Amino acid sequence: MRSLAAPCFFLFVTFARAGELPIFDAHLHYSHDAWEVVPVEEVISILRKAGVKRALVSSSGDEGQQRLYRAAPELIVPSLRPYRRRGEIGTWFRDESVIGHLEEHLKKNRYAAIGEYHITGEDVDLPVPRRMIELARQYGLFLHSHSDADAIERQFRQWPQARILWAHSGFDRPEVVAEKLRKHRNLWCDLAFRTDHASGGKVDPAWRKVFLEFPDRFMVGTDSFTPERWHYVPEHAAWSREWLADLPREARESIAWKNGERLFGSLPRRSD
Ligand SMILES: [Zn+2]
């Protein structure tokens, strides 16, 4: 079967790439426990076969996306997480040692963003997140924030010029997302790990209104929060192309890749 299937697959890939819509995947992780399951070369090959033009990638411990970035700098945009290992999602914002981790890596490497980090409500005003946001300001970095609308508001209060990528659009309703986008012109949203905005190749009417009002503010993303989800990247890209085809060309291209490319296509210069 394998020898028969391989050439067919090759033909499919060649055909699919000819006119396919490029994808900027704005939400990927490649943490330490993913390296064995999906080695670097396989990750790069998965992204290329999926027609992903570029991807914003972070990892607990930071080494994961550095390995990917070294292997394919034209494909990977590194983002720095405040996590060193799994299990810090609910504790990092009270853990002062996180700051040393961030400072050390910011001095050593180049990033486009800090994140993705998980925070809700007033926890973002604690000293550790505050310092993290100061570091993002100092280094001119985006914040990739998995949070509720309240924590987004609080971050803009701390730093009115912040540029925030709201992970999963906060898992909030389209009306709330639209309201926040109207209020904050430096807020962008990823659609990772949500499916309510489209089904069967049709965009949900409430979401369509928001996409057409703010075509420059959305991005798609797979969210490989477990290593196995790397194998889902091509399917996610194909599913995204399917529902994006239901939007006018300009909005479709912006959300698929142009927004990500415009915002993250080149890394900021080091401030030191
Ligand atoms: Zn994530």
mmCIF file of N, CA, C and O in Angstrom, residues 189-264:
data_model
loop_
_atom_site.group_PDB
_atom_site.id
_atom_site.type_symbol
_atom_site.label_atom_id
_atom_site.label_comp_id
_atom_site.label_asym_id
_atom_site.label_seq_id
_atom_site.Cartn_x
_atom_site.Cartn_y
_atom_site.Cartn_z
ATOM 1 N N CYS A 189 -6.700 39.371 16.854
ATOM 2 C CA CYS A 189 -7.296 38.172 17.433
ATOM 3 C C CYS A 189 -6.890 36.941 16.641
ATOM 4 O O CYS A 189 -6.908 36.981 15.398
ATOM 5 N N ASP A 190 -6.557 35.852 17.342
ATOM 6 C CA ASP A 190 -6.422 34.596 16.600
ATOM 7 C C ASP A 190 -7.666 33.741 16.841
ATOM 8 O O ASP A 190 -8.403 33.931 17.816
ATOM 9 N N LEU A 191 -7.883 32.842 15.905
ATOM 10 C CA LEU A 191 -9.107 32.015 15.928
ATOM 11 C C LEU A 191 -8.780 30.577 16.305
ATOM 12 O O LEU A 191 -9.554 29.653 16.029
ATOM 13 N N ALA A 192 -7.615 30.392 16.939
ATOM 14 C CA ALA A 192 -7.155 29.041 17.261
ATOM 15 C C ALA A 192 -8.136 28.299 18.163
ATOM 16 O O ALA A 192 -8.740 28.876 19.065
ATOM 17 N N PHE A 193 -8.255 27.016 17.891
ATOM 18 C CA PHE A 193 -9.050 26.095 18.709
ATOM 19 C C PHE A 193 -10.473 26.580 18.926
ATOM 20 O O PHE A 193 -11.039 26.449 20.001
ATOM 21 N N ARG A 194 -11.042 27.173 17.890
ATOM 22 C CA ARG A 194 -12.473 27.419 17.957
ATOM 23 C C ARG A 194 -13.064 27.139 16.587
ATOM 24 O O ARG A 194 -12.408 27.301 15.569
ATOM 25 N N THR A 195 -14.294 26.676 16.593
ATOM 26 C CA THR A 195 -14.916 26.258 15.338
ATOM 27 C C THR A 195 -16.291 26.905 15.166
ATOM 28 O O THR A 195 -16.972 26.646 14.189
ATOM 29 N N ASP A 196 -16.652 27.771 16.116
ATOM 30 C CA ASP A 196 -17.995 28.355 16.058
ATOM 31 C C ASP A 196 -18.149 29.382 14.947
ATOM 32 O O ASP A 196 -19.259 29.786 14.631
ATOM 33 N N HIS A 197 -17.024 29.830 14.350
ATOM 34 C CA HIS A 197 -17.116 30.892 13.343
ATOM 35 C C HIS A 197 -17.459 30.356 11.954
ATOM 36 O O HIS A 197 -17.742 31.136 11.049
ATOM 37 N N ALA A 198 -17.410 29.031 11.781
ATOM 38 C CA ALA A 198 -17.729 28.488 10.458
ATOM 39 C C ALA A 198 -18.052 27.012 10.559
ATOM 40 O O ALA A 198 -17.544 26.302 11.434
ATOM 41 N N SER A 199 -18.896 26.561 9.656
ATOM 42 C CA SER A 199 -19.083 25.114 9.525
ATOM 43 C C SER A 199 -19.552 24.800 8.109
ATOM 44 O O SER A 199 -20.250 25.611 7.474
ATOM 45 N N GLY A 200 -19.109 23.667 7.619
ATOM 46 C CA GLY A 200 -19.464 23.245 6.267
ATOM 47 C C GLY A 200 -19.059 24.251 5.203
ATOM 48 O O GLY A 200 -19.767 24.418 4.204
ATOM 49 N N GLY A 201 -17.952 24.963 5.438
ATOM 50 C CA GLY A 201 -17.476 25.920 4.435
ATOM 51 C C GLY A 201 -18.257 27.235 4.426
ATOM 52 O O GLY A 201 -18.075 28.069 3.551
ATOM 53 N N LYS A 202 -19.112 27.429 5.423
ATOM 54 C CA LYS A 202 -19.895 28.671 5.509
ATOM 55 C C LYS A 202 -19.541 29.416 6.781
ATOM 56 O O LYS A 202 -19.486 28.821 7.868
ATOM 57 N N VAL A 203 -19.337 30.708 6.661
ATOM 58 C CA VAL A 203 -19.014 31.528 7.829
ATOM 59 C C VAL A 203 -20.305 31.878 8.566
ATOM 60 O O VAL A 203 -21.295 32.259 7.944
ATOM 61 N N ASP A 204 -20.266 31.738 9.869
ATOM 62 C CA ASP A 204 -21.407 32.093 10.717
ATOM 63 C C ASP A 204 -21.770 33.577 10.505
ATOM 64 O O ASP A 204 -20.872 34.420 10.450
ATOM 65 N N PRO A 205 -23.060 33.919 10.367
ATOM 66 C CA PRO A 205 -23.447 35.307 10.045
ATOM 67 C C PRO A 205 -22.928 36.350 11.037
ATOM 68 O O PRO A 205 -22.489 37.429 10.623
ATOM 69 N N ALA A 206 -22.958 36.033 12.332
ATOM 70 C CA ALA A 206 -22.492 37.019 13.324
ATOM 71 C C ALA A 206 -20.987 37.252 13.184
ATOM 72 O O ALA A 206 -20.494 38.378 13.274
ATOM 73 N N TRP A 207 -20.253 36.172 12.948
ATOM 74 C CA TRP A 207 -18.805 36.305 12.757
ATOM 75 C C TRP A 207 -18.491 37.005 11.434
ATOM 76 O O TRP A 207 -17.547 37.787 11.342
ATOM 77 N N ARG A 208 -19.270 36.712 10.401
ATOM 78 C CA ARG A 208 -19.022 37.352 9.102
ATOM 79 C C ARG A 208 -19.027 38.880 9.241
ATOM 80 O O ARG A 208 -18.151 39.554 8.706
ATOM 81 N N LYS A 209 -19.992 39.382 10.007
ATOM 82 C CA LYS A 209 -20.062 40.829 10.224
ATOM 83 C C LYS A 209 -18.756 41.359 10.825
ATOM 84 O O LYS A 209 -18.237 42.391 10.419
ATOM 85 N N VAL A 210 -18.239 40.614 11.807
ATOM 86 C CA VAL A 210 -17.013 41.066 12.489
ATOM 87 C C VAL A 210 -15.808 40.960 11.535
ATOM 88 O O VAL A 210 -14.973 41.867 11.470
ATOM 89 N N PHE A 211 -15.730 39.856 10.792
ATOM 90 C CA PHE A 211 -14.602 39.690 9.860
ATOM 91 C C PHE A 211 -14.611 40.792 8.796
ATOM 92 O O PHE A 211 -13.557 41.278 8.400
ATOM 93 N N LEU A 212 -15.820 41.185 8.336
ATOM 94 C CA LEU A 212 -15.892 42.197 7.288
ATOM 95 C C LEU A 212 -15.669 43.603 7.845
ATOM 96 O O LEU A 212 -15.186 44.484 7.150
ATOM 97 N N GLU A 213 -16.010 43.790 9.121
ATOM 98 C CA GLU A 213 -15.720 45.096 9.732
ATOM 99 C C GLU A 213 -14.236 45.230 10.060
ATOM 100 O O GLU A 213 -13.653 46.306 9.960
ATOM 101 N N PHE A 214 -13.608 44.103 10.438
ATOM 102 C CA PHE A 214 -12.195 44.131 10.850
ATOM 103 C C PHE A 214 -11.353 43.071 10.129
ATOM 104 O O PHE A 214 -10.737 42.209 10.782
ATOM 105 N N PRO A 215 -11.304 43.127 8.795
ATOM 106 C CA PRO A 215 -10.559 42.065 8.089
ATOM 107 C C PRO A 215 -9.055 42.085 8.403
ATOM 108 O O PRO A 215 -8.386 41.068 8.221
ATOM 109 N N ASP A 216 -8.563 43.217 8.900
ATOM 110 C CA ASP A 216 -7.113 43.332 9.162
ATOM 111 C C ASP A 216 -6.721 42.900 10.565
ATOM 112 O O ASP A 216 -5.573 43.048 10.970
ATOM 113 N N ARG A 217 -7.669 42.343 11.332
ATOM 114 C CA ARG A 217 -7.368 42.106 12.743
ATOM 115 C C ARG A 217 -7.452 40.637 13.163
ATOM 116 O O ARG A 217 -7.339 40.337 14.347
ATOM 117 N N PHE A 218 -7.663 39.737 12.205
ATOM 118 C CA PHE A 218 -7.795 38.317 12.564
ATOM 119 C C PHE A 218 -6.710 37.463 11.923
ATOM 120 O O PHE A 218 -6.208 37.780 10.846
ATOM 121 N N MET A 219 -6.381 36.375 12.595
ATOM 122 C CA MET A 219 -5.454 35.375 12.078
ATOM 123 C C MET A 219 -5.955 33.988 12.463
ATOM 124 O O MET A 219 -6.700 33.867 13.447
ATOM 125 N N VAL A 220 -5.525 32.984 11.725
ATOM 126 C CA VAL A 220 -5.897 31.614 12.091
ATOM 127 C C VAL A 220 -4.723 30.952 12.833
ATOM 128 O O VAL A 220 -3.594 31.438 12.769
ATOM 129 N N GLY A 221 -5.005 29.862 13.535
ATOM 130 C CA GLY A 221 -3.943 29.171 14.265
ATOM 131 C C GLY A 221 -4.399 27.781 14.688
ATOM 132 O O GLY A 221 -5.574 27.582 14.999
ATOM 133 N N THR A 222 -3.465 26.845 14.686
ATOM 134 C CA THR A 222 -3.813 25.460 15.002
ATOM 135 C C THR A 222 -3.844 25.189 16.505
ATOM 136 O O THR A 222 -4.675 24.448 16.995
ATOM 137 N N ASP A 223 -2.933 25.786 17.251
ATOM 138 C CA ASP A 223 -2.701 25.520 18.675
ATOM 139 C C ASP A 223 -2.283 24.072 18.935
ATOM 140 O O ASP A 223 -3.114 23.214 19.279
ATOM 141 N N SER A 224 -0.994 23.806 18.813
ATOM 142 C CA SER A 224 -0.448 22.467 19.096
ATOM 143 C C SER A 224 -0.124 22.381 20.583
ATOM 144 O O SER A 224 1.027 22.270 20.968
ATOM 145 N N PHE A 225 -1.150 22.426 21.415
ATOM 146 C CA PHE A 225 -0.917 22.397 22.867
ATOM 147 C C PHE A 225 -0.541 21.012 23.361
ATOM 148 O O PHE A 225 -0.027 20.863 24.457
ATOM 149 N N THR A 226 -0.796 19.990 22.557
ATOM 150 C CA THR A 226 -0.192 18.681 22.811
ATOM 151 C C THR A 226 0.592 18.308 21.555
ATOM 152 O O THR A 226 0.232 18.718 20.451
ATOM 153 N N PRO A 227 1.691 17.538 21.732
ATOM 154 C CA PRO A 227 2.566 17.231 20.587
ATOM 155 C C PRO A 227 1.818 16.636 19.398
ATOM 156 O O PRO A 227 2.092 16.982 18.253
ATOM 157 N N GLU A 228 0.836 15.777 19.666
ATOM 158 C CA GLU A 228 0.120 15.086 18.593
ATOM 159 C C GLU A 228 -0.597 16.065 17.660
ATOM 160 O O GLU A 228 -0.852 15.744 16.508
ATOM 161 N N ARG A 229 -0.907 17.228 18.191
ATOM 162 C CA ARG A 229 -1.665 18.170 17.359
ATOM 163 C C ARG A 229 -0.861 18.720 16.187
ATOM 164 O O ARG A 229 -1.420 19.328 15.283
ATOM 165 N N TRP A 230 0.461 18.508 16.185
ATOM 166 C CA TRP A 230 1.251 18.907 15.017
ATOM 167 C C TRP A 230 0.753 18.189 13.761
ATOM 168 O O TRP A 230 0.803 18.735 12.670
ATOM 169 N N HIS A 231 0.254 16.976 13.947
ATOM 170 C CA HIS A 231 -0.228 16.229 12.782
ATOM 171 C C HIS A 231 -1.544 16.799 12.246
ATOM 172 O O HIS A 231 -2.007 16.399 11.192
ATOM 173 N N TYR A 232 -2.129 17.692 13.007
ATOM 174 C CA TYR A 232 -3.410 18.280 12.630
ATOM 175 C C TYR A 232 -3.218 19.593 11.840
ATOM 176 O O TYR A 232 -4.163 20.150 11.290
ATOM 177 N N VAL A 233 -1.958 20.071 11.765
ATOM 178 C CA VAL A 233 -1.687 21.345 11.080
ATOM 179 C C VAL A 233 -2.203 21.367 9.636
ATOM 180 O O VAL A 233 -2.883 22.317 9.234
ATOM 181 N N PRO A 234 -1.946 20.334 8.815
ATOM 182 C CA PRO A 234 -2.440 20.373 7.432
ATOM 183 C C PRO A 234 -3.976 20.385 7.360
ATOM 184 O O PRO A 234 -4.550 21.113 6.556
ATOM 185 N N GLU A 235 -4.598 19.584 8.221
ATOM 186 C CA GLU A 235 -6.065 19.546 8.224
ATOM 187 C C GLU A 235 -6.651 20.900 8.630
ATOM 188 O O GLU A 235 -7.626 21.378 8.057
ATOM 189 N N HIS A 236 -6.007 21.507 9.620
ATOM 190 C CA HIS A 236 -6.460 22.824 10.052
ATOM 191 C C HIS A 236 -6.301 23.857 8.935
ATOM 192 O O HIS A 236 -7.187 24.689 8.712
ATOM 193 N N ALA A 237 -5.180 23.792 8.207
ATOM 194 C CA ALA A 237 -4.957 24.728 7.096
ATOM 195 C C ALA A 237 -6.025 24.511 6.024
ATOM 196 O O ALA A 237 -6.599 25.470 5.491
ATOM 197 N N ALA A 238 -6.334 23.245 5.735
ATOM 198 C CA ALA A 238 -7.338 22.931 4.705
ATOM 199 C C ALA A 238 -8.728 23.411 5.156
ATOM 200 O O ALA A 238 -9.479 23.999 4.381
ATOM 201 N N TRP A 239 -9.040 23.182 6.426
ATOM 202 C CA TRP A 239 -10.332 23.621 6.958
ATOM 203 C C TRP A 239 -10.432 25.152 6.915
ATOM 204 O O TRP A 239 -11.473 25.711 6.547
ATOM 205 N N SER A 240 -9.332 25.827 7.241
ATOM 206 C CA SER A 240 -9.325 27.297 7.204
ATOM 207 C C SER A 240 -9.570 27.790 5.786
ATOM 208 O O SER A 240 -10.361 28.712 5.561
ATOM 209 N N ARG A 241 -8.885 27.175 4.816
ATOM 210 C CA ARG A 241 -9.086 27.587 3.411
ATOM 211 C C ARG A 241 -10.540 27.407 2.990
ATOM 212 O O ARG A 241 -11.077 28.208 2.242
ATOM 213 N N GLU A 242 -11.160 26.352 3.516
ATOM 214 C CA GLU A 242 -12.540 26.048 3.140
ATOM 215 C C GLU A 242 -13.491 27.166 3.595
ATOM 216 O O GLU A 242 -14.282 27.666 2.810
ATOM 217 N N TRP A 243 -13.396 27.566 4.857
ATOM 218 C CA TRP A 243 -14.336 28.603 5.312
ATOM 219 C C TRP A 243 -13.913 29.991 4.843
ATOM 220 O O TRP A 243 -14.758 30.848 4.588
ATOM 221 N N LEU A 244 -12.606 30.203 4.690
ATOM 222 C CA LEU A 244 -12.153 31.513 4.204
ATOM 223 C C LEU A 244 -12.639 31.775 2.777
ATOM 224 O O LEU A 244 -12.849 32.914 2.374
ATOM 225 N N ALA A 245 -12.860 30.702 2.014
ATOM 226 C CA ALA A 245 -13.346 30.835 0.633
ATOM 227 C C ALA A 245 -14.732 31.473 0.598
ATOM 228 O O ALA A 245 -15.165 31.976 -0.434
ATOM 229 N N ASP A 246 -15.419 31.469 1.720
ATOM 230 C CA ASP A 246 -16.759 32.051 1.816
ATOM 231 C C ASP A 246 -16.700 33.578 2.035
ATOM 232 O O ASP A 246 -17.729 34.238 2.083
ATOM 233 N N LEU A 247 -15.483 34.128 2.189
ATOM 234 C CA LEU A 247 -15.328 35.576 2.403
ATOM 235 C C LEU A 247 -14.828 36.238 1.120
ATOM 236 O O LEU A 247 -14.203 35.579 0.286
ATOM 237 N N PRO A 248 -15.074 37.547 0.952
ATOM 238 C CA PRO A 248 -14.502 38.241 -0.210
ATOM 239 C C PRO A 248 -12.972 38.124 -0.219
ATOM 240 O O PRO A 248 -12.352 37.998 0.842
ATOM 241 N N ARG A 249 -12.407 38.208 -1.398
ATOM 242 C CA ARG A 249 -10.982 37.904 -1.568
ATOM 243 C C ARG A 249 -10.058 38.687 -0.618
ATOM 244 O O ARG A 249 -9.143 38.119 -0.013
ATOM 245 N N GLU A 250 -10.324 39.962 -0.482
ATOM 246 C CA GLU A 250 -9.415 40.779 0.335
ATOM 247 C C GLU A 250 -9.412 40.310 1.803
ATOM 248 O O GLU A 250 -8.358 40.123 2.411
ATOM 249 N N ALA A 251 -10.609 40.106 2.347
ATOM 250 C CA ALA A 251 -10.711 39.646 3.735
ATOM 251 C C ALA A 251 -10.109 38.247 3.871
ATOM 252 O O ALA A 251 -9.417 37.940 4.848
ATOM 253 N N ARG A 252 -10.376 37.416 2.884
ATOM 254 C CA ARG A 252 -9.867 36.036 2.909
ATOM 255 C C ARG A 252 -8.337 36.021 2.998
ATOM 256 O O ARG A 252 -7.748 35.361 3.838
ATOM 257 N N GLU A 253 -7.701 36.802 2.127
ATOM 258 C CA GLU A 253 -6.230 36.797 2.095
ATOM 259 C C GLU A 253 -5.643 37.446 3.345
ATOM 260 O O GLU A 253 -4.624 37.009 3.863
ATOM 261 N N SER A 254 -6.319 38.495 3.819
ATOM 262 C CA SER A 254 -5.820 39.162 5.025
ATOM 263 C C SER A 254 -5.813 38.203 6.203
ATOM 264 O O SER A 254 -4.820 38.069 6.917
ATOM 265 N N ILE A 255 -6.935 37.524 6.410
ATOM 266 C CA ILE A 255 -7.056 36.639 7.577
ATOM 267 C C ILE A 255 -6.177 35.397 7.404
ATOM 268 O O ILE A 255 -5.553 34.929 8.354
ATOM 269 N N ALA A 256 -6.096 34.882 6.188
ATOM 270 C CA ALA A 256 -5.304 33.669 5.959
ATOM 271 C C ALA A 256 -3.825 33.897 6.223
ATOM 272 O O ALA A 256 -3.180 33.076 6.884
ATOM 273 N N TRP A 257 -3.278 35.020 5.731
ATOM 274 C CA TRP A 257 -1.828 35.176 5.892
ATOM 275 C C TRP A 257 -1.300 36.602 5.902
ATOM 276 O O TRP A 257 -0.281 36.887 6.531
ATOM 277 N N LYS A 258 -2.020 37.531 5.230
ATOM 278 C CA LYS A 258 -1.417 38.861 5.081
ATOM 279 C C LYS A 258 -1.291 39.603 6.416
ATOM 280 O O LYS A 258 -0.327 40.327 6.639
ATOM 281 N N ASN A 259 -2.274 39.426 7.312
ATOM 282 C CA ASN A 259 -2.190 40.111 8.611
ATOM 283 C C ASN A 259 -0.988 39.607 9.406
ATOM 284 O O ASN A 259 -0.217 40.391 9.957
ATOM 285 N N GLY A 260 -0.829 38.305 9.455
ATOM 286 C CA GLY A 260 0.297 37.718 10.185
ATOM 287 C C GLY A 260 1.621 38.142 9.581
ATOM 288 O O GLY A 260 2.569 38.494 10.301
ATOM 289 N N GLU A 261 1.653 38.142 8.273
ATOM 290 C CA GLU A 261 2.878 38.497 7.573
ATOM 291 C C GLU A 261 3.237 39.966 7.832
ATOM 292 O O GLU A 261 4.390 40.301 8.088
ATOM 293 N N ARG A 262 2.231 40.827 7.786
ATOM 294 C CA ARG A 262 2.472 42.259 7.995
ATOM 295 C C ARG A 262 2.982 42.520 9.419
ATOM 296 O O ARG A 262 3.909 43.285 9.634
ATOM 297 N N LEU A 263 2.379 41.833 10.381
ATOM 298 C CA LEU A 263 2.714 42.114 11.784
ATOM 299 C C LEU A 263 3.960 41.377 12.260
ATOM 300 O O LEU A 263 4.711 41.886 13.080
ATOM 301 N N PHE A 264 4.168 40.153 11.750
ATOM 302 C CA PHE A 264 5.236 39.320 12.314
ATOM 303 C C PHE A 264 6.270 38.896 11.267
ATOM 304 O O PHE A 264 7.138 38.080 11.558
#
